[in-house]
CSV table of C-alpha atoms and ligand atoms in Angstrom, one decimal:
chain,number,residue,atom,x,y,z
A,1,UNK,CA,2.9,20.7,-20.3
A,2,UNK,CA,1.7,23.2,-18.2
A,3,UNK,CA,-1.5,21.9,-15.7
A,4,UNK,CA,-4.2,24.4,-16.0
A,5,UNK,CA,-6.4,23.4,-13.6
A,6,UNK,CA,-5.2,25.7,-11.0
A,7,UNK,CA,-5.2,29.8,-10.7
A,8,UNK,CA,-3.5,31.9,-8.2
A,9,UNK,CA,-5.7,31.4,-5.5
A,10,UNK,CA,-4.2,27.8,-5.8
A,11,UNK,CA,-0.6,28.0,-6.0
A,12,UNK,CA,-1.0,30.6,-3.1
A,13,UNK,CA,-2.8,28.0,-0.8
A,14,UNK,CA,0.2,25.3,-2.2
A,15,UNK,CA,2.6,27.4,-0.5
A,16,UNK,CA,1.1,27.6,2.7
A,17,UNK,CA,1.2,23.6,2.3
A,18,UNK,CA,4.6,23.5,1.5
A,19,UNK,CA,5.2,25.5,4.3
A,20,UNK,CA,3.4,23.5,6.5
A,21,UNK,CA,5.4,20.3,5.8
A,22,UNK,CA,8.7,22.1,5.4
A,23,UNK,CA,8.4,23.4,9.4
A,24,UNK,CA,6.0,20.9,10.6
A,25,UNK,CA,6.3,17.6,9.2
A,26,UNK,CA,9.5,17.0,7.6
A,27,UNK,CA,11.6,17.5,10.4
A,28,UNK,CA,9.4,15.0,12.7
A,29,UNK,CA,8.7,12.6,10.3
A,30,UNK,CA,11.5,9.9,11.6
A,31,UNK,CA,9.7,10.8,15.4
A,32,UNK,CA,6.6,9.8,13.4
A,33,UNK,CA,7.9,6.4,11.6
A,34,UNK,CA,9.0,5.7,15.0
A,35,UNK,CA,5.6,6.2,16.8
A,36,UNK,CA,3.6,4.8,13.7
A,37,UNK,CA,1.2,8.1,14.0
A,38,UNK,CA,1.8,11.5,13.7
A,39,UNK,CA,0.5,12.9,17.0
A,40,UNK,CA,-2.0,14.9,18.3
A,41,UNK,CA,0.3,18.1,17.9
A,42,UNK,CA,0.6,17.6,14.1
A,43,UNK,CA,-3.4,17.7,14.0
A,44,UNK,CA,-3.6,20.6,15.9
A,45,UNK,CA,-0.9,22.7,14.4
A,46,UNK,CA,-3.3,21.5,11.0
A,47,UNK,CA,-6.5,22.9,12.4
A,48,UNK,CA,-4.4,26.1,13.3
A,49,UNK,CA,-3.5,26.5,10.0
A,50,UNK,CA,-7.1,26.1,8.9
A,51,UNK,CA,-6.0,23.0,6.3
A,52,UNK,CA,-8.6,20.4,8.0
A,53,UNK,CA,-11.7,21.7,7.7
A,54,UNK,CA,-12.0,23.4,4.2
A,55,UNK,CA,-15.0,21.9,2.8
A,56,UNK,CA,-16.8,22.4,6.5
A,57,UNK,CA,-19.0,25.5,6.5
A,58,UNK,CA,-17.7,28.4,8.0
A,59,UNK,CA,-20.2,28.6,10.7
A,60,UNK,CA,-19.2,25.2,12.1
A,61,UNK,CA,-15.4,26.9,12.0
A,62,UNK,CA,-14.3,25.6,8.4
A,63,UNK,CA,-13.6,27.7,5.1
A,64,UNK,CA,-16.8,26.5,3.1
A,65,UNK,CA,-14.8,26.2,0.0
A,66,UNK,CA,-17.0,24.4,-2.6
A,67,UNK,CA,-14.1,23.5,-4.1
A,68,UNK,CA,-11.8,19.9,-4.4
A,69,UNK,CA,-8.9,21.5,-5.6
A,70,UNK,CA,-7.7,23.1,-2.7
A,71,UNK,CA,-8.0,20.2,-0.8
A,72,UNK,CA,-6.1,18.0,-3.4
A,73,UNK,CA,-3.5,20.9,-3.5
A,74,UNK,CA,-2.8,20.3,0.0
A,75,UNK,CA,-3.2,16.3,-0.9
A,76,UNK,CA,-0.4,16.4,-3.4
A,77,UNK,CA,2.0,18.6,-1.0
A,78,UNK,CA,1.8,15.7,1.9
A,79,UNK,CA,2.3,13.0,-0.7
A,80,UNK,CA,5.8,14.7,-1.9
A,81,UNK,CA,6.9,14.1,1.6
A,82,UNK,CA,5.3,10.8,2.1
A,83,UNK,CA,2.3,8.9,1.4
A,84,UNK,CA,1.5,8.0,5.0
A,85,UNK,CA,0.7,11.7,5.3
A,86,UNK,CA,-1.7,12.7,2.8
A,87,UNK,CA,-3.4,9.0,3.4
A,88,UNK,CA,-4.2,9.8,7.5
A,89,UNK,CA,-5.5,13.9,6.4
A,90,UNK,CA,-7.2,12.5,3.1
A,91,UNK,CA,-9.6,9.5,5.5
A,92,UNK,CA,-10.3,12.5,7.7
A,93,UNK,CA,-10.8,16.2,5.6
A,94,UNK,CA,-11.9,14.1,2.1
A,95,UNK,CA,-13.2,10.8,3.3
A,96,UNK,CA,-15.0,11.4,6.4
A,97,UNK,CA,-16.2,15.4,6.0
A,98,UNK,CA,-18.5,14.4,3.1
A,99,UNK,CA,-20.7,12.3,5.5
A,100,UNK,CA,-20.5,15.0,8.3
A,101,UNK,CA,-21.3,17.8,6.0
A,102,UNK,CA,-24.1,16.1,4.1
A,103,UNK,CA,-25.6,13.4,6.6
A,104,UNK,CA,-25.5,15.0,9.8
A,105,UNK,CA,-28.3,16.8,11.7
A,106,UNK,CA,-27.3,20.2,13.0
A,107,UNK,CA,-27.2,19.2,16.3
A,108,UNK,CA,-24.3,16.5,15.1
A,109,UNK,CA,-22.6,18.8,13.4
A,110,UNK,CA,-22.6,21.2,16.2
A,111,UNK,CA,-21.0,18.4,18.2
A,112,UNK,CA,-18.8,17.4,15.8
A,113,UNK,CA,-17.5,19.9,12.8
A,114,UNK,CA,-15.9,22.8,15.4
A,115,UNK,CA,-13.3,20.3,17.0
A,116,UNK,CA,-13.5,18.4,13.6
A,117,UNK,CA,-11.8,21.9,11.7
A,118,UNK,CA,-9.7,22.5,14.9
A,119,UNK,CA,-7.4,19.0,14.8
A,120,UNK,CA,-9.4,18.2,18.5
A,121,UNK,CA,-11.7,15.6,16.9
A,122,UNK,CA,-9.5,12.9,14.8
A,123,UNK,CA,-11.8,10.9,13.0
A,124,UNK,CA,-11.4,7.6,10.4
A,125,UNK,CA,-13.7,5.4,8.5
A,126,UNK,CA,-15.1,1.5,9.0
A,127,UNK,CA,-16.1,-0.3,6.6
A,128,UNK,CA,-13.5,-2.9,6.2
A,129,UNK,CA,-13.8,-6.1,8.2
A,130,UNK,CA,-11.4,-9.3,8.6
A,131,UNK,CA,-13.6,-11.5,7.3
A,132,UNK,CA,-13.2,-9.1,3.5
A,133,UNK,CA,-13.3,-5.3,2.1
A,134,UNK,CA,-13.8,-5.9,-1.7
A,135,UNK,CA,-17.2,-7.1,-0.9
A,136,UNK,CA,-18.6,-4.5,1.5
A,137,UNK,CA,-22.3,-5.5,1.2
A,138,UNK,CA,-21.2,-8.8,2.9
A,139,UNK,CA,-20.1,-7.1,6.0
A,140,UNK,CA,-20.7,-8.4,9.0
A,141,UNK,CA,-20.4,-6.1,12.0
A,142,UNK,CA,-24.2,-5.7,13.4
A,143,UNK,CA,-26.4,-3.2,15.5
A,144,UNK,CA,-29.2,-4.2,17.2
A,145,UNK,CA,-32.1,-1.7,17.8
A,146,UNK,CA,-32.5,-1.7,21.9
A,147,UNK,CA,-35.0,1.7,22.9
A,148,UNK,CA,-33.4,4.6,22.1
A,149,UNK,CA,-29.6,3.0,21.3
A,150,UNK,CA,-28.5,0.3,19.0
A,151,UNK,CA,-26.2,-2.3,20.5
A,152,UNK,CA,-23.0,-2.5,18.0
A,153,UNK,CA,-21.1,-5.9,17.9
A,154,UNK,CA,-18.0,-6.9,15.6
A,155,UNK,CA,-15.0,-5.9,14.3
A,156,UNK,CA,-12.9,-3.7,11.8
A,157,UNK,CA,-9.3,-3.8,10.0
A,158,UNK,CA,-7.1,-1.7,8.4
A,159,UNK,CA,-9.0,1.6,9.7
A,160,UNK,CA,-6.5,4.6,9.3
A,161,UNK,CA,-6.8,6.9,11.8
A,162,UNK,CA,-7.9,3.9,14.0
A,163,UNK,CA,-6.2,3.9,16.8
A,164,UNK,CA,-5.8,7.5,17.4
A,165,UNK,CA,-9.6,8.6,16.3
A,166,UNK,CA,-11.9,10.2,18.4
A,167,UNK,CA,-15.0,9.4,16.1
A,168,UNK,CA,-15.5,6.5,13.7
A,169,UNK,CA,-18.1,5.7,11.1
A,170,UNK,CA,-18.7,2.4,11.1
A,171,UNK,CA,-20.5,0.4,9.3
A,172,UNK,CA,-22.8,-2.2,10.6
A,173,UNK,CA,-25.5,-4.7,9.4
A,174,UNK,CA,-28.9,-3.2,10.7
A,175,UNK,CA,-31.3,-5.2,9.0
A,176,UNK,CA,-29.6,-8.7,7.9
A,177,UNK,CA,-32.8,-9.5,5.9
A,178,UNK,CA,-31.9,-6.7,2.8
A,179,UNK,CA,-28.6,-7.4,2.2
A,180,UNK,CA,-27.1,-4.4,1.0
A,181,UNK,CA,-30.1,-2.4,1.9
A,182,UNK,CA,-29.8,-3.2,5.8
A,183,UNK,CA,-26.6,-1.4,6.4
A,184,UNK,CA,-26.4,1.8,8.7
A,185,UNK,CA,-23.7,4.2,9.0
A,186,UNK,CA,-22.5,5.0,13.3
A,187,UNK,CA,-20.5,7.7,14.6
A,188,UNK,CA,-18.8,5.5,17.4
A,189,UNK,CA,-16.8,8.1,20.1
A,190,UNK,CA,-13.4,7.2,21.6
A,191,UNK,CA,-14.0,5.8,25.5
A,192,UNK,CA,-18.0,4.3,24.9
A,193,UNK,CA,-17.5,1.6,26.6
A,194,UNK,CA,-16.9,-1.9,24.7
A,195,UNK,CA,-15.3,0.1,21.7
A,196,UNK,CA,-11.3,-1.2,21.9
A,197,UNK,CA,-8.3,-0.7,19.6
A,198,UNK,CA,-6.1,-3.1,18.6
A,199,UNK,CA,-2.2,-2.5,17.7
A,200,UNK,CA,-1.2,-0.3,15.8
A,201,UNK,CA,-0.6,-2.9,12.6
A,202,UNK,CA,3.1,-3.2,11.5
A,203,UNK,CA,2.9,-2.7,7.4
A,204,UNK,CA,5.2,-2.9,4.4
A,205,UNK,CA,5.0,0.6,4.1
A,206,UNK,CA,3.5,4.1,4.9
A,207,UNK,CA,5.0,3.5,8.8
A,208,UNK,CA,4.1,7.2,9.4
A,209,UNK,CA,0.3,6.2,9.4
A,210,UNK,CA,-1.6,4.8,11.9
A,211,UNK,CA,-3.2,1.7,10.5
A,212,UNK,CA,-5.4,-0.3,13.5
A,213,UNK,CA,-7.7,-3.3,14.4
A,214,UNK,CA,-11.0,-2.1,16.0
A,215,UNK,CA,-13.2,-4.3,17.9
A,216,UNK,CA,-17.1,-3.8,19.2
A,217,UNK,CA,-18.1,-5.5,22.2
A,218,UNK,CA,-22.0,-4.8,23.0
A,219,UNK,CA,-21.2,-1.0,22.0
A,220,UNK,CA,-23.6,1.1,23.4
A,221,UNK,CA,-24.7,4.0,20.4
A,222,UNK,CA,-27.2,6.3,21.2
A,223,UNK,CA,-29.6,6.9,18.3
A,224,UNK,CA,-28.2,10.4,18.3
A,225,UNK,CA,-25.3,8.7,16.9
A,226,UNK,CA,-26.6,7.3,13.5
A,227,UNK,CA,-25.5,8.8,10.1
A,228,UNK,CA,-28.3,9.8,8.1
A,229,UNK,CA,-30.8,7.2,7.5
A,230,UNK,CA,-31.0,3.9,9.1
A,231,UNK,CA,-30.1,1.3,6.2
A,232,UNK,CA,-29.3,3.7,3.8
A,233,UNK,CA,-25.3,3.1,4.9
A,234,UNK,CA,-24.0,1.2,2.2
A,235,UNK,CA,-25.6,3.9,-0.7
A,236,UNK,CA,-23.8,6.2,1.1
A,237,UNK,CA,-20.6,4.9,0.5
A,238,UNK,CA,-21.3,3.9,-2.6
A,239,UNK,CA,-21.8,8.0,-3.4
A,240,UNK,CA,-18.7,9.2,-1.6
A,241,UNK,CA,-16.2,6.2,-3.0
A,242,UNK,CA,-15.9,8.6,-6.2
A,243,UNK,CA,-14.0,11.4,-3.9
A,244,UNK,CA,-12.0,8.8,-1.9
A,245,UNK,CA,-11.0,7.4,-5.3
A,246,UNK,CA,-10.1,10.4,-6.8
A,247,UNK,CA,-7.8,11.7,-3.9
A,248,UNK,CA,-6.4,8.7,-4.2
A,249,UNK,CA,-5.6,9.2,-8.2
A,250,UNK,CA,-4.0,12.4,-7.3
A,251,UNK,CA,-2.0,11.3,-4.4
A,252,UNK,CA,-0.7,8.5,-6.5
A,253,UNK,CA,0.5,10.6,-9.0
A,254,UNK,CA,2.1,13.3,-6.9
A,255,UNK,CA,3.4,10.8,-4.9
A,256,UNK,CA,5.6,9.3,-7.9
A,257,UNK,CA,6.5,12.7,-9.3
A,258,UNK,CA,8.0,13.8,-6.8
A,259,UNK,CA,10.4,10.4,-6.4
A,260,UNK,CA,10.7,10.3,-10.8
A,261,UNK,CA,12.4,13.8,-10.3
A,262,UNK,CA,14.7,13.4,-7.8
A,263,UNK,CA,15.5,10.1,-9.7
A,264,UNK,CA,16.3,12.4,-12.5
A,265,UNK,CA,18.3,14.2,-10.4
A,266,UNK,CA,20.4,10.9,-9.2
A,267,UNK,CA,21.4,9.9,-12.2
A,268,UNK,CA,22.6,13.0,-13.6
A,269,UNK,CA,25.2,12.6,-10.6
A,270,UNK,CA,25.5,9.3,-10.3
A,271,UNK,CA,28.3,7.4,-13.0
A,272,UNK,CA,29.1,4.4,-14.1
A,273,UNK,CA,32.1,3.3,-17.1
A,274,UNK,CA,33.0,7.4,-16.4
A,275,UNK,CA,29.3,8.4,-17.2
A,276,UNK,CA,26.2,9.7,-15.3
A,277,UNK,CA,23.8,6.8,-15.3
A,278,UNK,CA,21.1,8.5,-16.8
A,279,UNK,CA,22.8,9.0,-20.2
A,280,UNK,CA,23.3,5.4,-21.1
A,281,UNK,CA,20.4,5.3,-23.7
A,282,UNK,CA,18.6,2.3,-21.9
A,283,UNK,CA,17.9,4.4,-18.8
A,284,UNK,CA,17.1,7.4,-20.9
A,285,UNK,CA,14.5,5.7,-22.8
A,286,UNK,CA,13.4,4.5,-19.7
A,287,UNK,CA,12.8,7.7,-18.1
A,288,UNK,CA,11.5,9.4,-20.9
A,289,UNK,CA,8.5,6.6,-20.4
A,290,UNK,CA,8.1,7.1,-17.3
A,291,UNK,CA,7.9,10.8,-17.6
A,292,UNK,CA,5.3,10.1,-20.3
A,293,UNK,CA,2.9,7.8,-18.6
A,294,UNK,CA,3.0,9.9,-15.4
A,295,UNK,CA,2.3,12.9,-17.5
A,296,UNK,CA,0.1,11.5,-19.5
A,297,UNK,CA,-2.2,9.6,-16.7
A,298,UNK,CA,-1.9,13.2,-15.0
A,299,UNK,CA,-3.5,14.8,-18.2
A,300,UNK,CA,-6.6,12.4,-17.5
A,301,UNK,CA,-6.5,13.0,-13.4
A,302,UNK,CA,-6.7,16.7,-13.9
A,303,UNK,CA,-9.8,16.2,-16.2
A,304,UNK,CA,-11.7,14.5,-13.6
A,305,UNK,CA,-11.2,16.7,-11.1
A,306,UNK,CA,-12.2,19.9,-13.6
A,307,UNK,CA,-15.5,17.2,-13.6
A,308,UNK,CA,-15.5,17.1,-9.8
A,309,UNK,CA,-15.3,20.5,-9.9
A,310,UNK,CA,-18.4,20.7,-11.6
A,311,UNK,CA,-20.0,17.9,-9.6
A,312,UNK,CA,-20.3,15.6,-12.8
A,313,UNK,CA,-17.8,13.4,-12.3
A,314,UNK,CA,-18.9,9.5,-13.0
A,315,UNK,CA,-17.6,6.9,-10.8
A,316,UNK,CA,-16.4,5.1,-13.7
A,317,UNK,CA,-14.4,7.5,-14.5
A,318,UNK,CA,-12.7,8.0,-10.6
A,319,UNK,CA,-12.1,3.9,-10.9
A,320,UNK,CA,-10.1,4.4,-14.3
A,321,UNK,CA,-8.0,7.3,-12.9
A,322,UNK,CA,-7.6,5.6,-10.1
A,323,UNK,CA,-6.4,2.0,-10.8
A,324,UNK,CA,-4.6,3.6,-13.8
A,325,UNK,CA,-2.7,6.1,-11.2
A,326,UNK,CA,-1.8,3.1,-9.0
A,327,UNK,CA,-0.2,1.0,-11.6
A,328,UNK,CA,1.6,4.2,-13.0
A,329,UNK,CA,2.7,4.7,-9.4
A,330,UNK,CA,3.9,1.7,-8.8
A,331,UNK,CA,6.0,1.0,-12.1
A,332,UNK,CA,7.3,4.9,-11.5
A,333,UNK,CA,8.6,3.5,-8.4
A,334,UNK,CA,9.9,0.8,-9.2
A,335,UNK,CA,11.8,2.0,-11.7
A,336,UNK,CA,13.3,4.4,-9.8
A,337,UNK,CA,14.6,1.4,-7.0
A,338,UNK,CA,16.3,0.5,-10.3
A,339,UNK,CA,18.2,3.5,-11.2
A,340,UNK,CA,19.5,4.3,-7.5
A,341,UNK,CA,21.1,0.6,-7.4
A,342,UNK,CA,22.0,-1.1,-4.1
A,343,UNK,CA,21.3,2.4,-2.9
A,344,UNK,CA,17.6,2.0,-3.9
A,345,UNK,CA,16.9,-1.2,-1.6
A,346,UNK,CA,18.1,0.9,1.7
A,347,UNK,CA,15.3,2.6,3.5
A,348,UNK,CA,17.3,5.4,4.4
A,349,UNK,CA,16.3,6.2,0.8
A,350,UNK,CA,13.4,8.2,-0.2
A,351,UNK,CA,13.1,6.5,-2.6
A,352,UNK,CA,13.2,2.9,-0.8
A,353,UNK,CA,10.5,3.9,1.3
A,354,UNK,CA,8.4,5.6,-1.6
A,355,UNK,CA,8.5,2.0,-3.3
A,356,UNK,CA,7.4,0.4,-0.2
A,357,UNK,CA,4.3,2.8,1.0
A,358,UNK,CA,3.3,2.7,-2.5
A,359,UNK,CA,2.3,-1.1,-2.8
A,360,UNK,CA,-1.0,-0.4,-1.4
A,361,UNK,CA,-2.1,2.4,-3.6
A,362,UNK,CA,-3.6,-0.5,-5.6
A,363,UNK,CA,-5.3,-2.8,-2.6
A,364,UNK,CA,-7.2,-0.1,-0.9
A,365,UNK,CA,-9.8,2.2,-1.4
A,366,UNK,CA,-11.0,-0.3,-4.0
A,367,UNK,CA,-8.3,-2.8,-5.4
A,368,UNK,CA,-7.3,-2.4,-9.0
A,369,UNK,CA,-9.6,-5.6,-9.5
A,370,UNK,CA,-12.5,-3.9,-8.2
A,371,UNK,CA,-12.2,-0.7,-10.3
A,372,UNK,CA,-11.8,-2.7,-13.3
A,373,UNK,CA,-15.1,-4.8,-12.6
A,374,UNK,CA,-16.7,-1.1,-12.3
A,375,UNK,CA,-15.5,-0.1,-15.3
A,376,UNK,CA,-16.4,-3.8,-17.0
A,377,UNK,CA,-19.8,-3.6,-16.1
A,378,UNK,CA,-20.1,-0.2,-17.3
A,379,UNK,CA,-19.4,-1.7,-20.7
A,380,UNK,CA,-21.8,-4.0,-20.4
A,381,UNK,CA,-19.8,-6.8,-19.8
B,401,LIG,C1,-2.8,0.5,4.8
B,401,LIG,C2,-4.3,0.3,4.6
B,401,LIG,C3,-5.2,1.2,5.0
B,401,LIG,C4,-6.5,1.0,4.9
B,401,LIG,N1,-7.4,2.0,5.4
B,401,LIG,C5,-8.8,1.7,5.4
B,401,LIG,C6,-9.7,2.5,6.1
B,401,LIG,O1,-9.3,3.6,6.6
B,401,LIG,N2,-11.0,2.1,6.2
B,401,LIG,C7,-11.4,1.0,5.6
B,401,LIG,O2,-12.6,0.7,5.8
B,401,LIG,N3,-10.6,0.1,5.0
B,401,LIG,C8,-9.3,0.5,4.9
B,401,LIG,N4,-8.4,-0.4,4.2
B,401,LIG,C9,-8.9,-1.6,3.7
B,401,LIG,C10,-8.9,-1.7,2.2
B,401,LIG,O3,-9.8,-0.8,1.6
B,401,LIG,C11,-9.1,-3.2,1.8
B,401,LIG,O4,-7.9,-3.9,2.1
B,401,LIG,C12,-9.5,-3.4,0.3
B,401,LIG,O5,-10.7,-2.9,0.0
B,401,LIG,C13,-9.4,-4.9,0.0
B,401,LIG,O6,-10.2,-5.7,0.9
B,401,LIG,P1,-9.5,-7.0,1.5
B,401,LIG,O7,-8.2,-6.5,2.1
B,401,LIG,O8,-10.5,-7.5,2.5
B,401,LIG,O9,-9.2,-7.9,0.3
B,401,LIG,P2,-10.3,-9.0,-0.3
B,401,LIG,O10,-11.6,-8.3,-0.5
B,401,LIG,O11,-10.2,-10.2,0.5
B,401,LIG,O12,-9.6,-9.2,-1.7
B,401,LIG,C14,-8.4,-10.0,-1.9
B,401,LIG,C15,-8.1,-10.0,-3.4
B,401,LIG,O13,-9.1,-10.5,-4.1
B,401,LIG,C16,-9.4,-9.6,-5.2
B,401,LIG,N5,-10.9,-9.6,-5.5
B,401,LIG,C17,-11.9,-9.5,-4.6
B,401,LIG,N6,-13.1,-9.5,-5.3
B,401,LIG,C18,-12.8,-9.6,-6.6
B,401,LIG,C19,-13.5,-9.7,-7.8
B,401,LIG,N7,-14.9,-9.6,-7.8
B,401,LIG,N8,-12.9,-9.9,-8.9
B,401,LIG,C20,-11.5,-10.0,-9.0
B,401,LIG,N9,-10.7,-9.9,-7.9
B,401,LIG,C21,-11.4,-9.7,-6.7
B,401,LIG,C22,-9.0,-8.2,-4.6
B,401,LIG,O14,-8.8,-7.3,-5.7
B,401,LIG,C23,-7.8,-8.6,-3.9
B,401,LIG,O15,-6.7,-8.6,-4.8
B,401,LIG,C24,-7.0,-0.2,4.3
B,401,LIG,C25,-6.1,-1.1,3.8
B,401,LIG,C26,-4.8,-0.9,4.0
B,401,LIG,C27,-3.8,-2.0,3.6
């Protein structure tokens, strides 16, 4: 079925992403697995091509598109090539930009957005901590008011972009008394002193993506630095969990497409007892489901973003598509292992490595668990 929810103006951006990854990415990518980051140069070449700062307004050097589906156009071209990649750009052009574009005074986002757009200011996101991530009201990073700076102490895990970022939002307990309601959002900068990395962390998967330990050791943050309102941090995420969720959904999807059809490819080729592999009428019946269940689940994914679009999409609704998308994902994948054989357990393999970076499509960003207490709740359960 043909997807409707792009025009011309679309596919014409697409092919400046395919482009992108075809001269840029694809041939560095085992440089990047073996650094576990992409490098600076890959940012830059980004901002060059204008693909990091399209949601930023133009006078801050962005393209001011009011618009998610150029941004998920570029999402789904990264994720054919590998999940690490549209992960890293997604935590810094979807994730972090709505909190710049919307929370920011304008002397912030003069500081910030130029270099932002430009691939000279890396940025990630903190919220997770070692002590949990499912329960972010529980978090237990903390700043302390001291005259005109807040003293940040604690620590974070898992943060994308983390050890290569040159701004961080973190999240930190402000005013322990209210719970949920004493949470403030910080723009910590690479080199304030007490702010350290840890290693990059060594993951199942996705070992293009820098994935890193951050600690806070009497961090100096200047008021200057604070994100919106003091304690108003955690409704904050809380409004911007919808977009993360639903680049998420689409990356998931893409992300198994792309492996189901060269699969499909494979076993046309590929024979066994003087047949290709894919005619034996188990394997068929097996792809035609998963062909149906990706399609199907992409039906639902391109509805909420047509929603998005119109700035009505429910969170509920970003949870379903995107546990739903993660479990399609992974059973894509799997699958797939299946059909390439031996073949499919060497990482050489696309489609060994697909299987592997996909696992975590339903732990982060909200775990599968999560999105289904969401959508319990809005049952009234
Ligand atoms: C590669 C990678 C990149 C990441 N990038 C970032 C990032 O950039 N920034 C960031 O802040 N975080 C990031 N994360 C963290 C991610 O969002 C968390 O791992 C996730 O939210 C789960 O938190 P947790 O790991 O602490 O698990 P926990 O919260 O300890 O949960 C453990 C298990 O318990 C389940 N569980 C928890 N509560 C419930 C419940 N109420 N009902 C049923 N089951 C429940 C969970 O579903 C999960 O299966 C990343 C994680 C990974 C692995």
């Amino acid at each position: 079925m043909k997807r409707t929810l792009f025009d011309d103006d679309h596919e014409a951006f697409r092919d400046t992403c395919r482009a992108f990854v075809d001269r840029h990415l694809r041939p560095a990518q085992e440089k990047h697995i073996a650094n576990h980051e992409f490098g600076r140069d890959m940012w830059l070449e980004m901002g060059k091509q204008g693909l990091l700062g399209l949601s930023i307004p133009e006078e801050y050097g962005g393209s001011g598109v009011d618009d998610p589906r150029f941004s998920l156009v570029l999402a789904e071209e990264l994720s054919k090539l590998a999940f690490a990649y549209s992960s890293c750009v997604g935590i810094h052009s979807d994730c972090v930009a709505p909190y710049l574009v919307d929370l920011c005074t304008t002397e912030q986002k003069e500081r910030w957005l130029p270099r932002f757009c430009t691939g000279e200011l890396v940025t990630a996101i903190g919220m997770t901590e070692p002590s949990g991530g499912s329960d972010l009201a529980a978090l237990k990073t903390t700043a302390v008011r001291d005259g005109d700076d807040w003293i940040l102490n604690g620590s974070k895990t898992f943060i994308t972009n983390g050890y290569s970022a040159d701004l961080v939002l973190v999240a930190a307990r402000t005013s322990p008394e209210k719970k949920a309601r004493g949470i403030t959002l910080f723009a910590v900068e690479a080199g304030m002193p007490g702010f350290e990395r840890g290693r990059k962390l060594d993951k199942v998967g996705q070992p293009e993506a820098d994935t890193s330990e951050l600690f806070f050791a009497d961090v100096r943050v200047p008021a200057a630095n604070v994100i919106g309102e003091v304690d108003s941090g955690f409704v904050y995420m809380m409004q911007r969990l919808t977009t993360e969720r639903m680049g998420s959904a689409v990356n998931n999807l893409s992300h198994a497409r792309q492996i189901l059809d060269e699969t499909l490819e494979y076993v046309r080729e590929r024979k066994a007892f003087g047949q290709p592999i894919g005619s034996f009428q188990a394997n068929k019946f097996r792809l035609a489901e998963l062909v149906t269940s990706s399609e199907v689940a992409q039906a639902f994914v391109d509805a909420c973003v047509l929603e998005q679009v119109e700035h009505r999409l429910t969170p509920v609704d970003a949870a379903k598509a995107k546990w739903w998308t993660a479990q399609v994902q992974n059973e894509v994948l799997d699958a797939c292992v299946q059909l390439y054989g031996g073949y499919g357990y060497m990482t050489e393999y696309r489609v060994a490595r697909a299987w592997q970076d996909a696992r975590v499509s339903r732990i982060w960003a909200g775990s599968n668990e999560i999105m289904k207490e969401l959508i319990g709740r809005d049952l009234g359960l």
